[in-house]
mmCIF file of C-alpha atoms in Angstrom:
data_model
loop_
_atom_site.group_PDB
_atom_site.id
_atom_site.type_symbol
_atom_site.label_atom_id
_atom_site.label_comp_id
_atom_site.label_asym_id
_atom_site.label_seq_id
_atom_site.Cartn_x
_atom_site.Cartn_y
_atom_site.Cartn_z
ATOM 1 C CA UNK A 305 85.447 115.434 116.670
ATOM 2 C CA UNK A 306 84.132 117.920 113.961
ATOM 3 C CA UNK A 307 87.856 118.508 113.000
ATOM 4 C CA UNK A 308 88.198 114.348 112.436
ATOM 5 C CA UNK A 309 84.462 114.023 110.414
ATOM 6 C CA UNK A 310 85.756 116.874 108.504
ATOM 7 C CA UNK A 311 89.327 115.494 107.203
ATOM 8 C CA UNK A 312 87.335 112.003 107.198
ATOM 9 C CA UNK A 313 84.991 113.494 104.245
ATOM 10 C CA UNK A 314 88.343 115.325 102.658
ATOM 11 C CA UNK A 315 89.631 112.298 102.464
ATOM 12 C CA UNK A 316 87.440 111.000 99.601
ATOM 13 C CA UNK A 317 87.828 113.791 97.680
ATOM 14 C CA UNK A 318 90.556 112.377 95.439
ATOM 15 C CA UNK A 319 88.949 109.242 95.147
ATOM 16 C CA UNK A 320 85.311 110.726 93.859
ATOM 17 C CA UNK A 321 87.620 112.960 91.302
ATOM 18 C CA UNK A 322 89.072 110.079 89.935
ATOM 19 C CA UNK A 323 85.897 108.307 89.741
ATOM 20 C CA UNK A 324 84.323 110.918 88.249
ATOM 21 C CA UNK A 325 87.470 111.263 85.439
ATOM 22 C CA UNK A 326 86.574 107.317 85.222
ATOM 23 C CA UNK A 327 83.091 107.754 84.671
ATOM 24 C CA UNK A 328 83.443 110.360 82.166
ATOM 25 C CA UNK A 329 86.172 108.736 80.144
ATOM 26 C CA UNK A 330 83.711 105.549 79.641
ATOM 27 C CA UNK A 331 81.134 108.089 78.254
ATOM 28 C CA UNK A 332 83.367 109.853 76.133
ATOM 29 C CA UNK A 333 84.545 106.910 74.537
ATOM 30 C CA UNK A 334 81.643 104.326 74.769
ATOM 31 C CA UNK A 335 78.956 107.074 73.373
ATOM 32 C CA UNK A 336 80.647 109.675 71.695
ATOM 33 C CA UNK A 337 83.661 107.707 70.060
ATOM 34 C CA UNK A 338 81.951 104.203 69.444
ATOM 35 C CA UNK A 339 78.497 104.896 69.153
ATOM 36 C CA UNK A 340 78.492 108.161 67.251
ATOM 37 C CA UNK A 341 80.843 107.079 64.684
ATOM 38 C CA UNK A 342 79.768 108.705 61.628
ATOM 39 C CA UNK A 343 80.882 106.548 59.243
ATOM 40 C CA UNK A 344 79.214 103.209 58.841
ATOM 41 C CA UNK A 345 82.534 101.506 58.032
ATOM 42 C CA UNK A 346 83.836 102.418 61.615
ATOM 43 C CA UNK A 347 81.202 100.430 63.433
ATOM 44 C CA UNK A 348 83.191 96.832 62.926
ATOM 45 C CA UNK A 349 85.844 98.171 64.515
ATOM 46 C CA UNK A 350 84.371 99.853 67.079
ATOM 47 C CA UNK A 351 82.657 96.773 68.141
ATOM 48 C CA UNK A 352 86.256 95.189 68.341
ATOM 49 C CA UNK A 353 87.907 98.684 70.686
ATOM 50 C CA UNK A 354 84.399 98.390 72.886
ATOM 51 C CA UNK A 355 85.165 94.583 73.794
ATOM 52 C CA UNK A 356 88.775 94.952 74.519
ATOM 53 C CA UNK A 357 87.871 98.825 76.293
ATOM 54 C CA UNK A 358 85.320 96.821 78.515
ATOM 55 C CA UNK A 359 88.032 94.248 79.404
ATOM 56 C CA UNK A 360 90.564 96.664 80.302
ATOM 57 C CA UNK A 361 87.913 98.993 82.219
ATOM 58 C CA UNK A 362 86.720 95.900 84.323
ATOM 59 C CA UNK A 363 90.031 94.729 85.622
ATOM 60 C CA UNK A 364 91.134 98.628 85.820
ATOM 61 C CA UNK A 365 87.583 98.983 88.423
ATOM 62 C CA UNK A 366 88.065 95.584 89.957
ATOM 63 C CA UNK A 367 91.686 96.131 91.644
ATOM 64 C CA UNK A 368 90.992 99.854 92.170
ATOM 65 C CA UNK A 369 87.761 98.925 94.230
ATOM 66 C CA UNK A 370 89.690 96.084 96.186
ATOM 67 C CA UNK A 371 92.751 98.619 96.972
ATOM 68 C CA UNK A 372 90.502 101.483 98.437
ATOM 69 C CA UNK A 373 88.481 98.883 100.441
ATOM 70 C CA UNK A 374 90.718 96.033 101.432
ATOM 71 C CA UNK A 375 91.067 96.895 105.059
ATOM 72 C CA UNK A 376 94.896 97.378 106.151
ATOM 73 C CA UNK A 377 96.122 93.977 108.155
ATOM 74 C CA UNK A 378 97.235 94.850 111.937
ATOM 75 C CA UNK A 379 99.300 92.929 114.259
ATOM 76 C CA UNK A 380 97.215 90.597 116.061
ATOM 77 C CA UNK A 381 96.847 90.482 119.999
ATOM 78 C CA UNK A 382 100.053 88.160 120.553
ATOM 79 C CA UNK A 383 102.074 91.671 119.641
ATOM 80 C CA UNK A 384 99.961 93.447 122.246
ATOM 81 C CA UNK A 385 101.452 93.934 126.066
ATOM 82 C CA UNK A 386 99.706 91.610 128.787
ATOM 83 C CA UNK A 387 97.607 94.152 131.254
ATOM 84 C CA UNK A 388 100.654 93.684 134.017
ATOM 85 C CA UNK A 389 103.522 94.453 131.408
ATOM 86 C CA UNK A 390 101.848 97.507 130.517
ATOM 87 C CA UNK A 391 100.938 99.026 133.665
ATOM 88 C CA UNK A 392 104.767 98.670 134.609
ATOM 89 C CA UNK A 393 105.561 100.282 131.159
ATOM 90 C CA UNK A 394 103.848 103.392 131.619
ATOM 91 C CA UNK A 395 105.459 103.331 135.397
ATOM 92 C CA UNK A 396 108.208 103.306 134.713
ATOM 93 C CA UNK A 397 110.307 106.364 133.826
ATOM 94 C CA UNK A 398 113.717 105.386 132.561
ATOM 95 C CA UNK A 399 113.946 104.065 128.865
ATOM 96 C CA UNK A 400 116.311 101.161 130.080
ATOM 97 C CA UNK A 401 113.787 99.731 132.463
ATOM 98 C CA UNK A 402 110.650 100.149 129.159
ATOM 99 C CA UNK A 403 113.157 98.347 126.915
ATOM 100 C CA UNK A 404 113.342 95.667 129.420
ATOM 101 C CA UNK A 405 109.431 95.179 129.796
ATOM 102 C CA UNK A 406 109.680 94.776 125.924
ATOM 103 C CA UNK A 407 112.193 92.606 125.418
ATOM 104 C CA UNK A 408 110.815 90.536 127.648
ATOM 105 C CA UNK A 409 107.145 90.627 126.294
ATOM 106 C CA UNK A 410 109.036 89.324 122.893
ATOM 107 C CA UNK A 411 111.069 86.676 123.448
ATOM 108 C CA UNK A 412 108.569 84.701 122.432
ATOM 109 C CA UNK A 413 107.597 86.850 119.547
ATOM 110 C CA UNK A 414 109.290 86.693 115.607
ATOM 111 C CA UNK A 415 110.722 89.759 115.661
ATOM 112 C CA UNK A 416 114.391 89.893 114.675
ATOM 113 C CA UNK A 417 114.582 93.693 113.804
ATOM 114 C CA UNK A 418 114.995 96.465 115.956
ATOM 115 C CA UNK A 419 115.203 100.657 115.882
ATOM 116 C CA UNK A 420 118.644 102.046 114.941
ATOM 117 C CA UNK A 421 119.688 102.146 118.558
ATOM 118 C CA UNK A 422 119.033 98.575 118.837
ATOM 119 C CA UNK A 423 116.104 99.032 120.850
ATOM 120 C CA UNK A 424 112.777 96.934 120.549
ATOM 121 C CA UNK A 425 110.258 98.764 118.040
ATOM 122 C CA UNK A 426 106.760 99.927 120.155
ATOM 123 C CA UNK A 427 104.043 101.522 118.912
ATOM 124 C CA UNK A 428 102.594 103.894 122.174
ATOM 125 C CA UNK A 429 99.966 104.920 120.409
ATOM 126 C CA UNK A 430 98.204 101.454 119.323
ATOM 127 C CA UNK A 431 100.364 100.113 122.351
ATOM 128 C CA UNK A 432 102.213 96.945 120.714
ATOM 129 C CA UNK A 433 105.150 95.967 119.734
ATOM 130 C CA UNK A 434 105.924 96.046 116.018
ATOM 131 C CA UNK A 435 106.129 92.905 114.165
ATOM 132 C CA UNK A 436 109.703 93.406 111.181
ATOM 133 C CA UNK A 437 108.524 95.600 108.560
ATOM 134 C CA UNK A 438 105.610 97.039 110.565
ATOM 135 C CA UNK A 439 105.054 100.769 110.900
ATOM 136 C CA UNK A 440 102.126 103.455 112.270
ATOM 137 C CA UNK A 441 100.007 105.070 109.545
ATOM 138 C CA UNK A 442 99.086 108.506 111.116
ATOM 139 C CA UNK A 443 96.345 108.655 108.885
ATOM 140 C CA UNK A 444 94.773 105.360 109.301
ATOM 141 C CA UNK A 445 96.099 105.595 112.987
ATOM 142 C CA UNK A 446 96.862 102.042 113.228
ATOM 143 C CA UNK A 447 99.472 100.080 112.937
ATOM 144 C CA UNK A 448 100.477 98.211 109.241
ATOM 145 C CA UNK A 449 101.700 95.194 108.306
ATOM 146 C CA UNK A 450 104.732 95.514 105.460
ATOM 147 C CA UNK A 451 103.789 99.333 105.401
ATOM 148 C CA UNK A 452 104.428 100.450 102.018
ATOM 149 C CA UNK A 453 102.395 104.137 102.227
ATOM 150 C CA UNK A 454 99.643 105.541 102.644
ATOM 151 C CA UNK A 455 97.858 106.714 99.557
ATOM 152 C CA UNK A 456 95.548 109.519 98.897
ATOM 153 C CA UNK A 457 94.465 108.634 95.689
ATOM 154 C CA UNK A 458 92.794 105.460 96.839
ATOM 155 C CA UNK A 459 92.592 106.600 100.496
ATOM 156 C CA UNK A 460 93.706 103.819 102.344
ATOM 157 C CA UNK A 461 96.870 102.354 103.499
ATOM 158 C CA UNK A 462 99.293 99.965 100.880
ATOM 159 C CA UNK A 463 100.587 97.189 102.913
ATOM 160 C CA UNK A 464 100.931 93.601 103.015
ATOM 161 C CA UNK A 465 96.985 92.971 102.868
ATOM 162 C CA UNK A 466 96.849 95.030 99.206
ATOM 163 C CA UNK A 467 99.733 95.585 97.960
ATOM 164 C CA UNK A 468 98.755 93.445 95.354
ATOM 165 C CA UNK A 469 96.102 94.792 94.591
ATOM 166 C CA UNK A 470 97.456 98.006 94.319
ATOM 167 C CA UNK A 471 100.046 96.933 91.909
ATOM 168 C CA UNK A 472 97.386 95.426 89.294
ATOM 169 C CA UNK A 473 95.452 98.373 89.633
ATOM 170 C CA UNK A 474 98.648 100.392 88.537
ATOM 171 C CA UNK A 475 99.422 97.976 85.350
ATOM 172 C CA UNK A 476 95.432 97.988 84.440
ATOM 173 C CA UNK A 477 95.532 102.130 84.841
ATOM 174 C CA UNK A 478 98.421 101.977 81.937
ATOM 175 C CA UNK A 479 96.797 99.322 79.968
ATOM 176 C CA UNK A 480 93.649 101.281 80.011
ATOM 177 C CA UNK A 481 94.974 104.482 79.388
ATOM 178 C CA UNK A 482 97.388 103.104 76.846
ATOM 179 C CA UNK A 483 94.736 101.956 74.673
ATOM 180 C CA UNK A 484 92.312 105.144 75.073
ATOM 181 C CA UNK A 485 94.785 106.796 74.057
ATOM 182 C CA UNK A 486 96.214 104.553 71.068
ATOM 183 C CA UNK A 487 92.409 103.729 69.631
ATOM 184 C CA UNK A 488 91.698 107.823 70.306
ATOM 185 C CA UNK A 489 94.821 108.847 68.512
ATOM 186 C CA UNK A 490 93.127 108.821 64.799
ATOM 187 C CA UNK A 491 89.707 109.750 65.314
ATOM 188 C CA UNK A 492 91.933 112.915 67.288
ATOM 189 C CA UNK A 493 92.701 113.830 64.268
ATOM 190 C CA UNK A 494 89.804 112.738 62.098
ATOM 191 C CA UNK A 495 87.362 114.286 63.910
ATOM 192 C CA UNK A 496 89.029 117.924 64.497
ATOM 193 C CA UNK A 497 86.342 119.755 62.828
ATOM 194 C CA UNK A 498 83.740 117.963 64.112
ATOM 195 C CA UNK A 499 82.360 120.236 66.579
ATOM 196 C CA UNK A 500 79.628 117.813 68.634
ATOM 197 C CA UNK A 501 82.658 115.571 68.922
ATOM 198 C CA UNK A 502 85.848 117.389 69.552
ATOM 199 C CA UNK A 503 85.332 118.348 73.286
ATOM 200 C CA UNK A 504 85.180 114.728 74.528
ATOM 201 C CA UNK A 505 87.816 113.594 71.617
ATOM 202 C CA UNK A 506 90.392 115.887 71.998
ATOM 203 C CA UNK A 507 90.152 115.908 75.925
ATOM 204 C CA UNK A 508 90.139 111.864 76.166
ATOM 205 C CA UNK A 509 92.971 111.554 74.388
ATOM 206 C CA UNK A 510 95.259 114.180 76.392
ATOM 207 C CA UNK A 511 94.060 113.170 79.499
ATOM 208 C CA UNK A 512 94.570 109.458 78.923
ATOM 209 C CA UNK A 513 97.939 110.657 77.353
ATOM 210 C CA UNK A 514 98.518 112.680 80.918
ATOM 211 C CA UNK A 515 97.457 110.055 83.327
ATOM 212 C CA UNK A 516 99.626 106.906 81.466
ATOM 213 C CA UNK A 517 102.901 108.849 81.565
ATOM 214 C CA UNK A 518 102.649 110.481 85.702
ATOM 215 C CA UNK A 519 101.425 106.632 85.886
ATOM 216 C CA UNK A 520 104.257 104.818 84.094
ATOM 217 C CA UNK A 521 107.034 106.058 86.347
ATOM 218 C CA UNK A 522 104.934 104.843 89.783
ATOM 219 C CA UNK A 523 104.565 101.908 88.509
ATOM 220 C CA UNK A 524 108.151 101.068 87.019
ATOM 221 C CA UNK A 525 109.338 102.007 90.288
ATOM 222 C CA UNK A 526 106.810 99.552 92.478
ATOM 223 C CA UNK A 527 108.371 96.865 89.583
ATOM 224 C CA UNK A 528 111.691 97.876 90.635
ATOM 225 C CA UNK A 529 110.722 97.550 94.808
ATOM 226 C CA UNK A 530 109.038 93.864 94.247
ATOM 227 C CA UNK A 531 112.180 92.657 92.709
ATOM 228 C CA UNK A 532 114.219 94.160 95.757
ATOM 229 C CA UNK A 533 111.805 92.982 97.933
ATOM 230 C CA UNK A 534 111.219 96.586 99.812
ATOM 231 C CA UNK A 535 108.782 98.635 100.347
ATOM 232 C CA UNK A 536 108.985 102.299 100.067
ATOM 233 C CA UNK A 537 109.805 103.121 103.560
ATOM 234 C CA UNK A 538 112.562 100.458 103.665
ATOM 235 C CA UNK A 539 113.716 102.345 100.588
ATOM 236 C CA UNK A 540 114.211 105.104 102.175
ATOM 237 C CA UNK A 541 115.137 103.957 105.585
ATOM 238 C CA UNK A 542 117.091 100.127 105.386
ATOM 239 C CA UNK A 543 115.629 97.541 108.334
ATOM 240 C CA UNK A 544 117.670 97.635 111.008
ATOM 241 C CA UNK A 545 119.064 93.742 111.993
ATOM 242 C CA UNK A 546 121.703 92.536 114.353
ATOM 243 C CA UNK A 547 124.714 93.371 112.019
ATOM 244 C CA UNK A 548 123.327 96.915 111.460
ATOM 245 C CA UNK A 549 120.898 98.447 108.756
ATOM 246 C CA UNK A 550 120.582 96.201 105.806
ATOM 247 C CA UNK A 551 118.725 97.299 102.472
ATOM 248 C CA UNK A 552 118.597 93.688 100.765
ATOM 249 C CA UNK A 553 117.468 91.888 104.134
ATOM 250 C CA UNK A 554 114.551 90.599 103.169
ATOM 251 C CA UNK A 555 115.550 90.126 99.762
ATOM 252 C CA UNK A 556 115.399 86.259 98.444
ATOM 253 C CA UNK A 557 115.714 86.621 94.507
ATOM 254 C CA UNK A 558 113.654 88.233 92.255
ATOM 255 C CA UNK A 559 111.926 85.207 91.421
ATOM 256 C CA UNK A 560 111.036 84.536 95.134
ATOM 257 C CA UNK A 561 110.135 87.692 95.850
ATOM 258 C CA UNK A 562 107.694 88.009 93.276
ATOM 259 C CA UNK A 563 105.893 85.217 94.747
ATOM 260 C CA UNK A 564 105.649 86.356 98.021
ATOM 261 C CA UNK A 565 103.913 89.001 96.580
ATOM 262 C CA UNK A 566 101.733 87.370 94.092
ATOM 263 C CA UNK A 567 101.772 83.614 95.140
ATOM 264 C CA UNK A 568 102.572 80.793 93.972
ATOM 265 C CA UNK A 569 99.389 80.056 91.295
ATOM 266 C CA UNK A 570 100.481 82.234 88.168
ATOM 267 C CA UNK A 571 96.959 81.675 87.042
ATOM 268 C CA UNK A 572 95.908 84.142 89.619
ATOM 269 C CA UNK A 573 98.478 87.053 89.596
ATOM 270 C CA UNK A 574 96.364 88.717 87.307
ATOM 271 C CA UNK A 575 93.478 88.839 89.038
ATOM 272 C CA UNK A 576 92.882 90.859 91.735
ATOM 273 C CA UNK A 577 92.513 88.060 94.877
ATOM 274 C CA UNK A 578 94.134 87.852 97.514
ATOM 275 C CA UNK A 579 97.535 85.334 97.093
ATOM 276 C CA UNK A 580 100.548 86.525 98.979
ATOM 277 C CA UNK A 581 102.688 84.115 100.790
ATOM 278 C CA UNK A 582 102.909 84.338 104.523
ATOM 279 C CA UNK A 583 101.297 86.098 107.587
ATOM 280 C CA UNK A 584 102.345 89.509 107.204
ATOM 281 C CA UNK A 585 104.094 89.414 110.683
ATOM 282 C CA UNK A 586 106.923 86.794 109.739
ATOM 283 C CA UNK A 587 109.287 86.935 106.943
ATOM 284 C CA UNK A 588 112.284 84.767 105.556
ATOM 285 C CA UNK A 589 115.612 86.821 105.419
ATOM 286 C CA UNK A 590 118.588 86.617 103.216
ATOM 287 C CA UNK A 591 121.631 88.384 105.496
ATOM 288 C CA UNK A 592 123.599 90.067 102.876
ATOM 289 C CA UNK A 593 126.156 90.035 105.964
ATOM 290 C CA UNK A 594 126.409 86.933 107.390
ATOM 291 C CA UNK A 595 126.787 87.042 111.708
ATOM 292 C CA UNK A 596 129.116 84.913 112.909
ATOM 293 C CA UNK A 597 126.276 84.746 116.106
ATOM 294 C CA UNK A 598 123.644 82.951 113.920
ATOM 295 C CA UNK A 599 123.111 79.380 115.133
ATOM 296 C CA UNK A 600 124.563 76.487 113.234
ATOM 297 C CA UNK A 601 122.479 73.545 111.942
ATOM 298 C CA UNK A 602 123.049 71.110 114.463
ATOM 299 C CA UNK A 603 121.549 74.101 117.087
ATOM 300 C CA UNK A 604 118.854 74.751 114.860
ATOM 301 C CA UNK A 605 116.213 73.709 117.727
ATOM 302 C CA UNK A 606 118.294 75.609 120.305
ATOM 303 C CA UNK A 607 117.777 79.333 121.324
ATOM 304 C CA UNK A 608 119.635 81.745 119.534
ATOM 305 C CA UNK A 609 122.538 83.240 121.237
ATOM 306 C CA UNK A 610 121.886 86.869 122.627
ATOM 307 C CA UNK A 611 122.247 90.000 120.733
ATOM 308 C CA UNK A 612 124.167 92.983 121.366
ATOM 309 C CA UNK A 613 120.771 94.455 123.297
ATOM 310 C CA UNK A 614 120.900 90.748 125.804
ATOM 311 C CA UNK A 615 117.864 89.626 124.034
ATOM 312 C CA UNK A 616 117.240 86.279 122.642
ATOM 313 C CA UNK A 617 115.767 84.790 119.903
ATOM 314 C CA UNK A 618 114.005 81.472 120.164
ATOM 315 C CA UNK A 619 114.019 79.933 116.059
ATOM 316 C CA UNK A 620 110.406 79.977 114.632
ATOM 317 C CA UNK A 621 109.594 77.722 111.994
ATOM 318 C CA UNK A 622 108.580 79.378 108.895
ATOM 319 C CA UNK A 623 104.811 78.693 107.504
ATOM 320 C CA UNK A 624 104.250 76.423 105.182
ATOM 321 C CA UNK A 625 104.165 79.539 102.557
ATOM 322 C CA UNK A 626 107.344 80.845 103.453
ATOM 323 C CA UNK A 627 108.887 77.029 103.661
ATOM 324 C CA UNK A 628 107.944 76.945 100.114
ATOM 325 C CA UNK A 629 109.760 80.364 98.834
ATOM 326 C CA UNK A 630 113.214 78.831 101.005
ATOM 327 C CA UNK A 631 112.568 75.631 98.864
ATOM 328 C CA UNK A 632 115.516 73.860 98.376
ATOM 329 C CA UNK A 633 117.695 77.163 99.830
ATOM 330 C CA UNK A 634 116.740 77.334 103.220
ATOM 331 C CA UNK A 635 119.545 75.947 105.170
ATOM 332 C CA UNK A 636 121.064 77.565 108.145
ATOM 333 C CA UNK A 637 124.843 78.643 107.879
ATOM 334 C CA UNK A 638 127.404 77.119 109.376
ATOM 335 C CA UNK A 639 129.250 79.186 112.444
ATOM 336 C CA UNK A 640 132.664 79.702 111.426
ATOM 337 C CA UNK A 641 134.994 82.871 110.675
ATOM 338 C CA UNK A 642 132.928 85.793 109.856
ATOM 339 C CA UNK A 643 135.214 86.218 106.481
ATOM 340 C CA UNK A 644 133.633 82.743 105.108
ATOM 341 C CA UNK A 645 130.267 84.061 106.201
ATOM 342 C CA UNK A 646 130.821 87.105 104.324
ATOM 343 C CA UNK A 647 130.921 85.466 101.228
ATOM 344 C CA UNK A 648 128.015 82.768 101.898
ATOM 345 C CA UNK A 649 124.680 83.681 99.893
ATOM 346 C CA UNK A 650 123.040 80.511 102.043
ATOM 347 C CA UNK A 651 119.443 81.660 102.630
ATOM 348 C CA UNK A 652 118.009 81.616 106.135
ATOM 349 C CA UNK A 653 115.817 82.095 108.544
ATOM 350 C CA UNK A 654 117.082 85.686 110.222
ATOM 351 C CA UNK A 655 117.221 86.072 114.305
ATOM 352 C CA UNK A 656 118.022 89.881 114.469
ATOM 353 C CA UNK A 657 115.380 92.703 114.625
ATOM 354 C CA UNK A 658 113.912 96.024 112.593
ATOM 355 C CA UNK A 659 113.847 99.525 113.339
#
């Protein structure tokens, strides 16, 4: 218990250090920049860097504050084993007779992903079974829905409940350090001999300089996973579906999947609320390899045939959200030769699972 309280408190100690590199570099540069300029003809403009500095700092706070306390989204209860189903789980011994017990607890669930060995993805620690894309955060020690990683620096877990928010607060970070450094960049070398102000000068502008460019490559890659449609663990790992691992499985166009992420109001990607599309536990598919298994149109209100594991997949219908990224795309494809599926691009719902 000490052990936990103690790596609890260690937790935040990346989090106050970057506050506290916050909270100095608005002193440095609203009191000893701005309002110590000593030339008179300075003060217009530094009446013109403190509006746009206070912008930037704002929306830089604002998504940092709602990443570090924007509470990771779990699977709800309908994931969860009944009381019976679990008491014969932990009876039972062999791993065929467990993967039974699962996949029938989730017939009824929209999973369509599985582990590499096909089996049905279970968390025994939070004691549920994983919704596609869902994965255990030691560190939070819970379960996460679209589990990107867990990050120290803001000390909470990026997944499907923040991961916007943890995006803006990556492009305001440049921004902000961007212009620090930019508007710092003269009065750097203006104000070299000037010994009251050289300390918080010189040091603003190398460690806004520092900070933009280990910042720059994080973010260009995040850009890169949104229009992929992946999160780092699928990155690194593909999502297992019926036809085998597939990287682009959840992939819809870049266009699509930069709504998902940030809605479909542009007037609000900027701002740090709350807009993805869907539920976090169900997500439209694009099957880069098209399975000869998936049910045609006329069958669309028919159970899926069995996978190679004998379990089923009852269709779903998407939300209303996830209806609107399929738009005028969302057909199922036609059973037929699995060379004519190959090349389809149709986009549809999938019915295989994730590992």
């Amino acid at each position: 218990h000490v052990l936990k309280c103690c790596q609890k408190v260690l937790a935040w100690v990346p989090v106050v250090f970057i506050a506290l590199v916050v909270a100095w570099s608005y002193y440095a540069y609203v009191v000893e920049l701005c309002l110590y300029s000593p030339n008179s003809y300075l003060y217009f403009i530094a009446v013109v860097y403190l509006v746009v500095f206070h912008l930037s700092f704002v929306m830089f706070v604002w998504s940092y504050w709602k990443t570090i306390f924007t509470s990771p989204a779990s699977p709800s209860t309908e994931f969860c084993l009944s009381k019976a189903d679990k008491e014969q789980y932990e009876k039972e011994e062999r791993p065929e007779s467990q993967q039974e017990i699962l996949r029938r607890a989730a017939k009824d669930l929209p999973i369509y992903t599985t582990t590499a060995s096909k089996a049905i993805r279970y968390c025994d620690r939070c004691q549920l079974i994983k919704p596609d894309r869902c994965h255990h955060c030691s560190a939070c020690d819970i379960c996460v829905l679209k589990m990107d990683h867990h990050c120290p620096w803001v000390n909470n877990c990026v997944g499907f409940s923040n991961y916007k928010f943890f995006l803006l607060f990556l492009m305001y970070s440049l921004l902000y350090c961007l212009f620090v450094a930019a508007t710092v960049l003269q009065y750097f070398i203006k104000f070299w001999t000037n010994e009251y102000a050289k300390f918080h000068v010189l040091f603003l502008f190398f460690v806004a300089a520092m900070f933009f460019i280990s910042i720059l490559s994080l973010f260009s890659y995040h850009c890169w996973l949104v229009g992929k449609n992946r999160s780092t663990i699928e990155t690194f790992r593909a999502p297992t579906f019926r036809n085998g691992p597939d990287k682009n499985g959840f992939s819809l166009g870049c266009s699509k999947n930069l709504r998902e992420v940030f809605g479909d109001e542009k007037k609000y990607w900027l701002l740090p609320i709350f807009t993805s599309l869907g539920d976090g536990c169900n997500f439209p598919t694009r099957l880069v390899i098209m399975d000869p298994e998936q049910p045609t149109a006329s069958s669309q209100n028919e159970p899926a045939k069995s996978s190679g594991a004998n379990q089923s997949f009852p269709p779903r219908p998407l939300s209303e959200s996830q209806n609107r990224l399929l738009a005028s795309d969302s057909q199922w494809v036609e059973s037929g030769p699995e060379e004519e599926n190959v090349k389809s691009g149709s986009l549809h719902r999938n019915t295989s699972d994730d590992s």
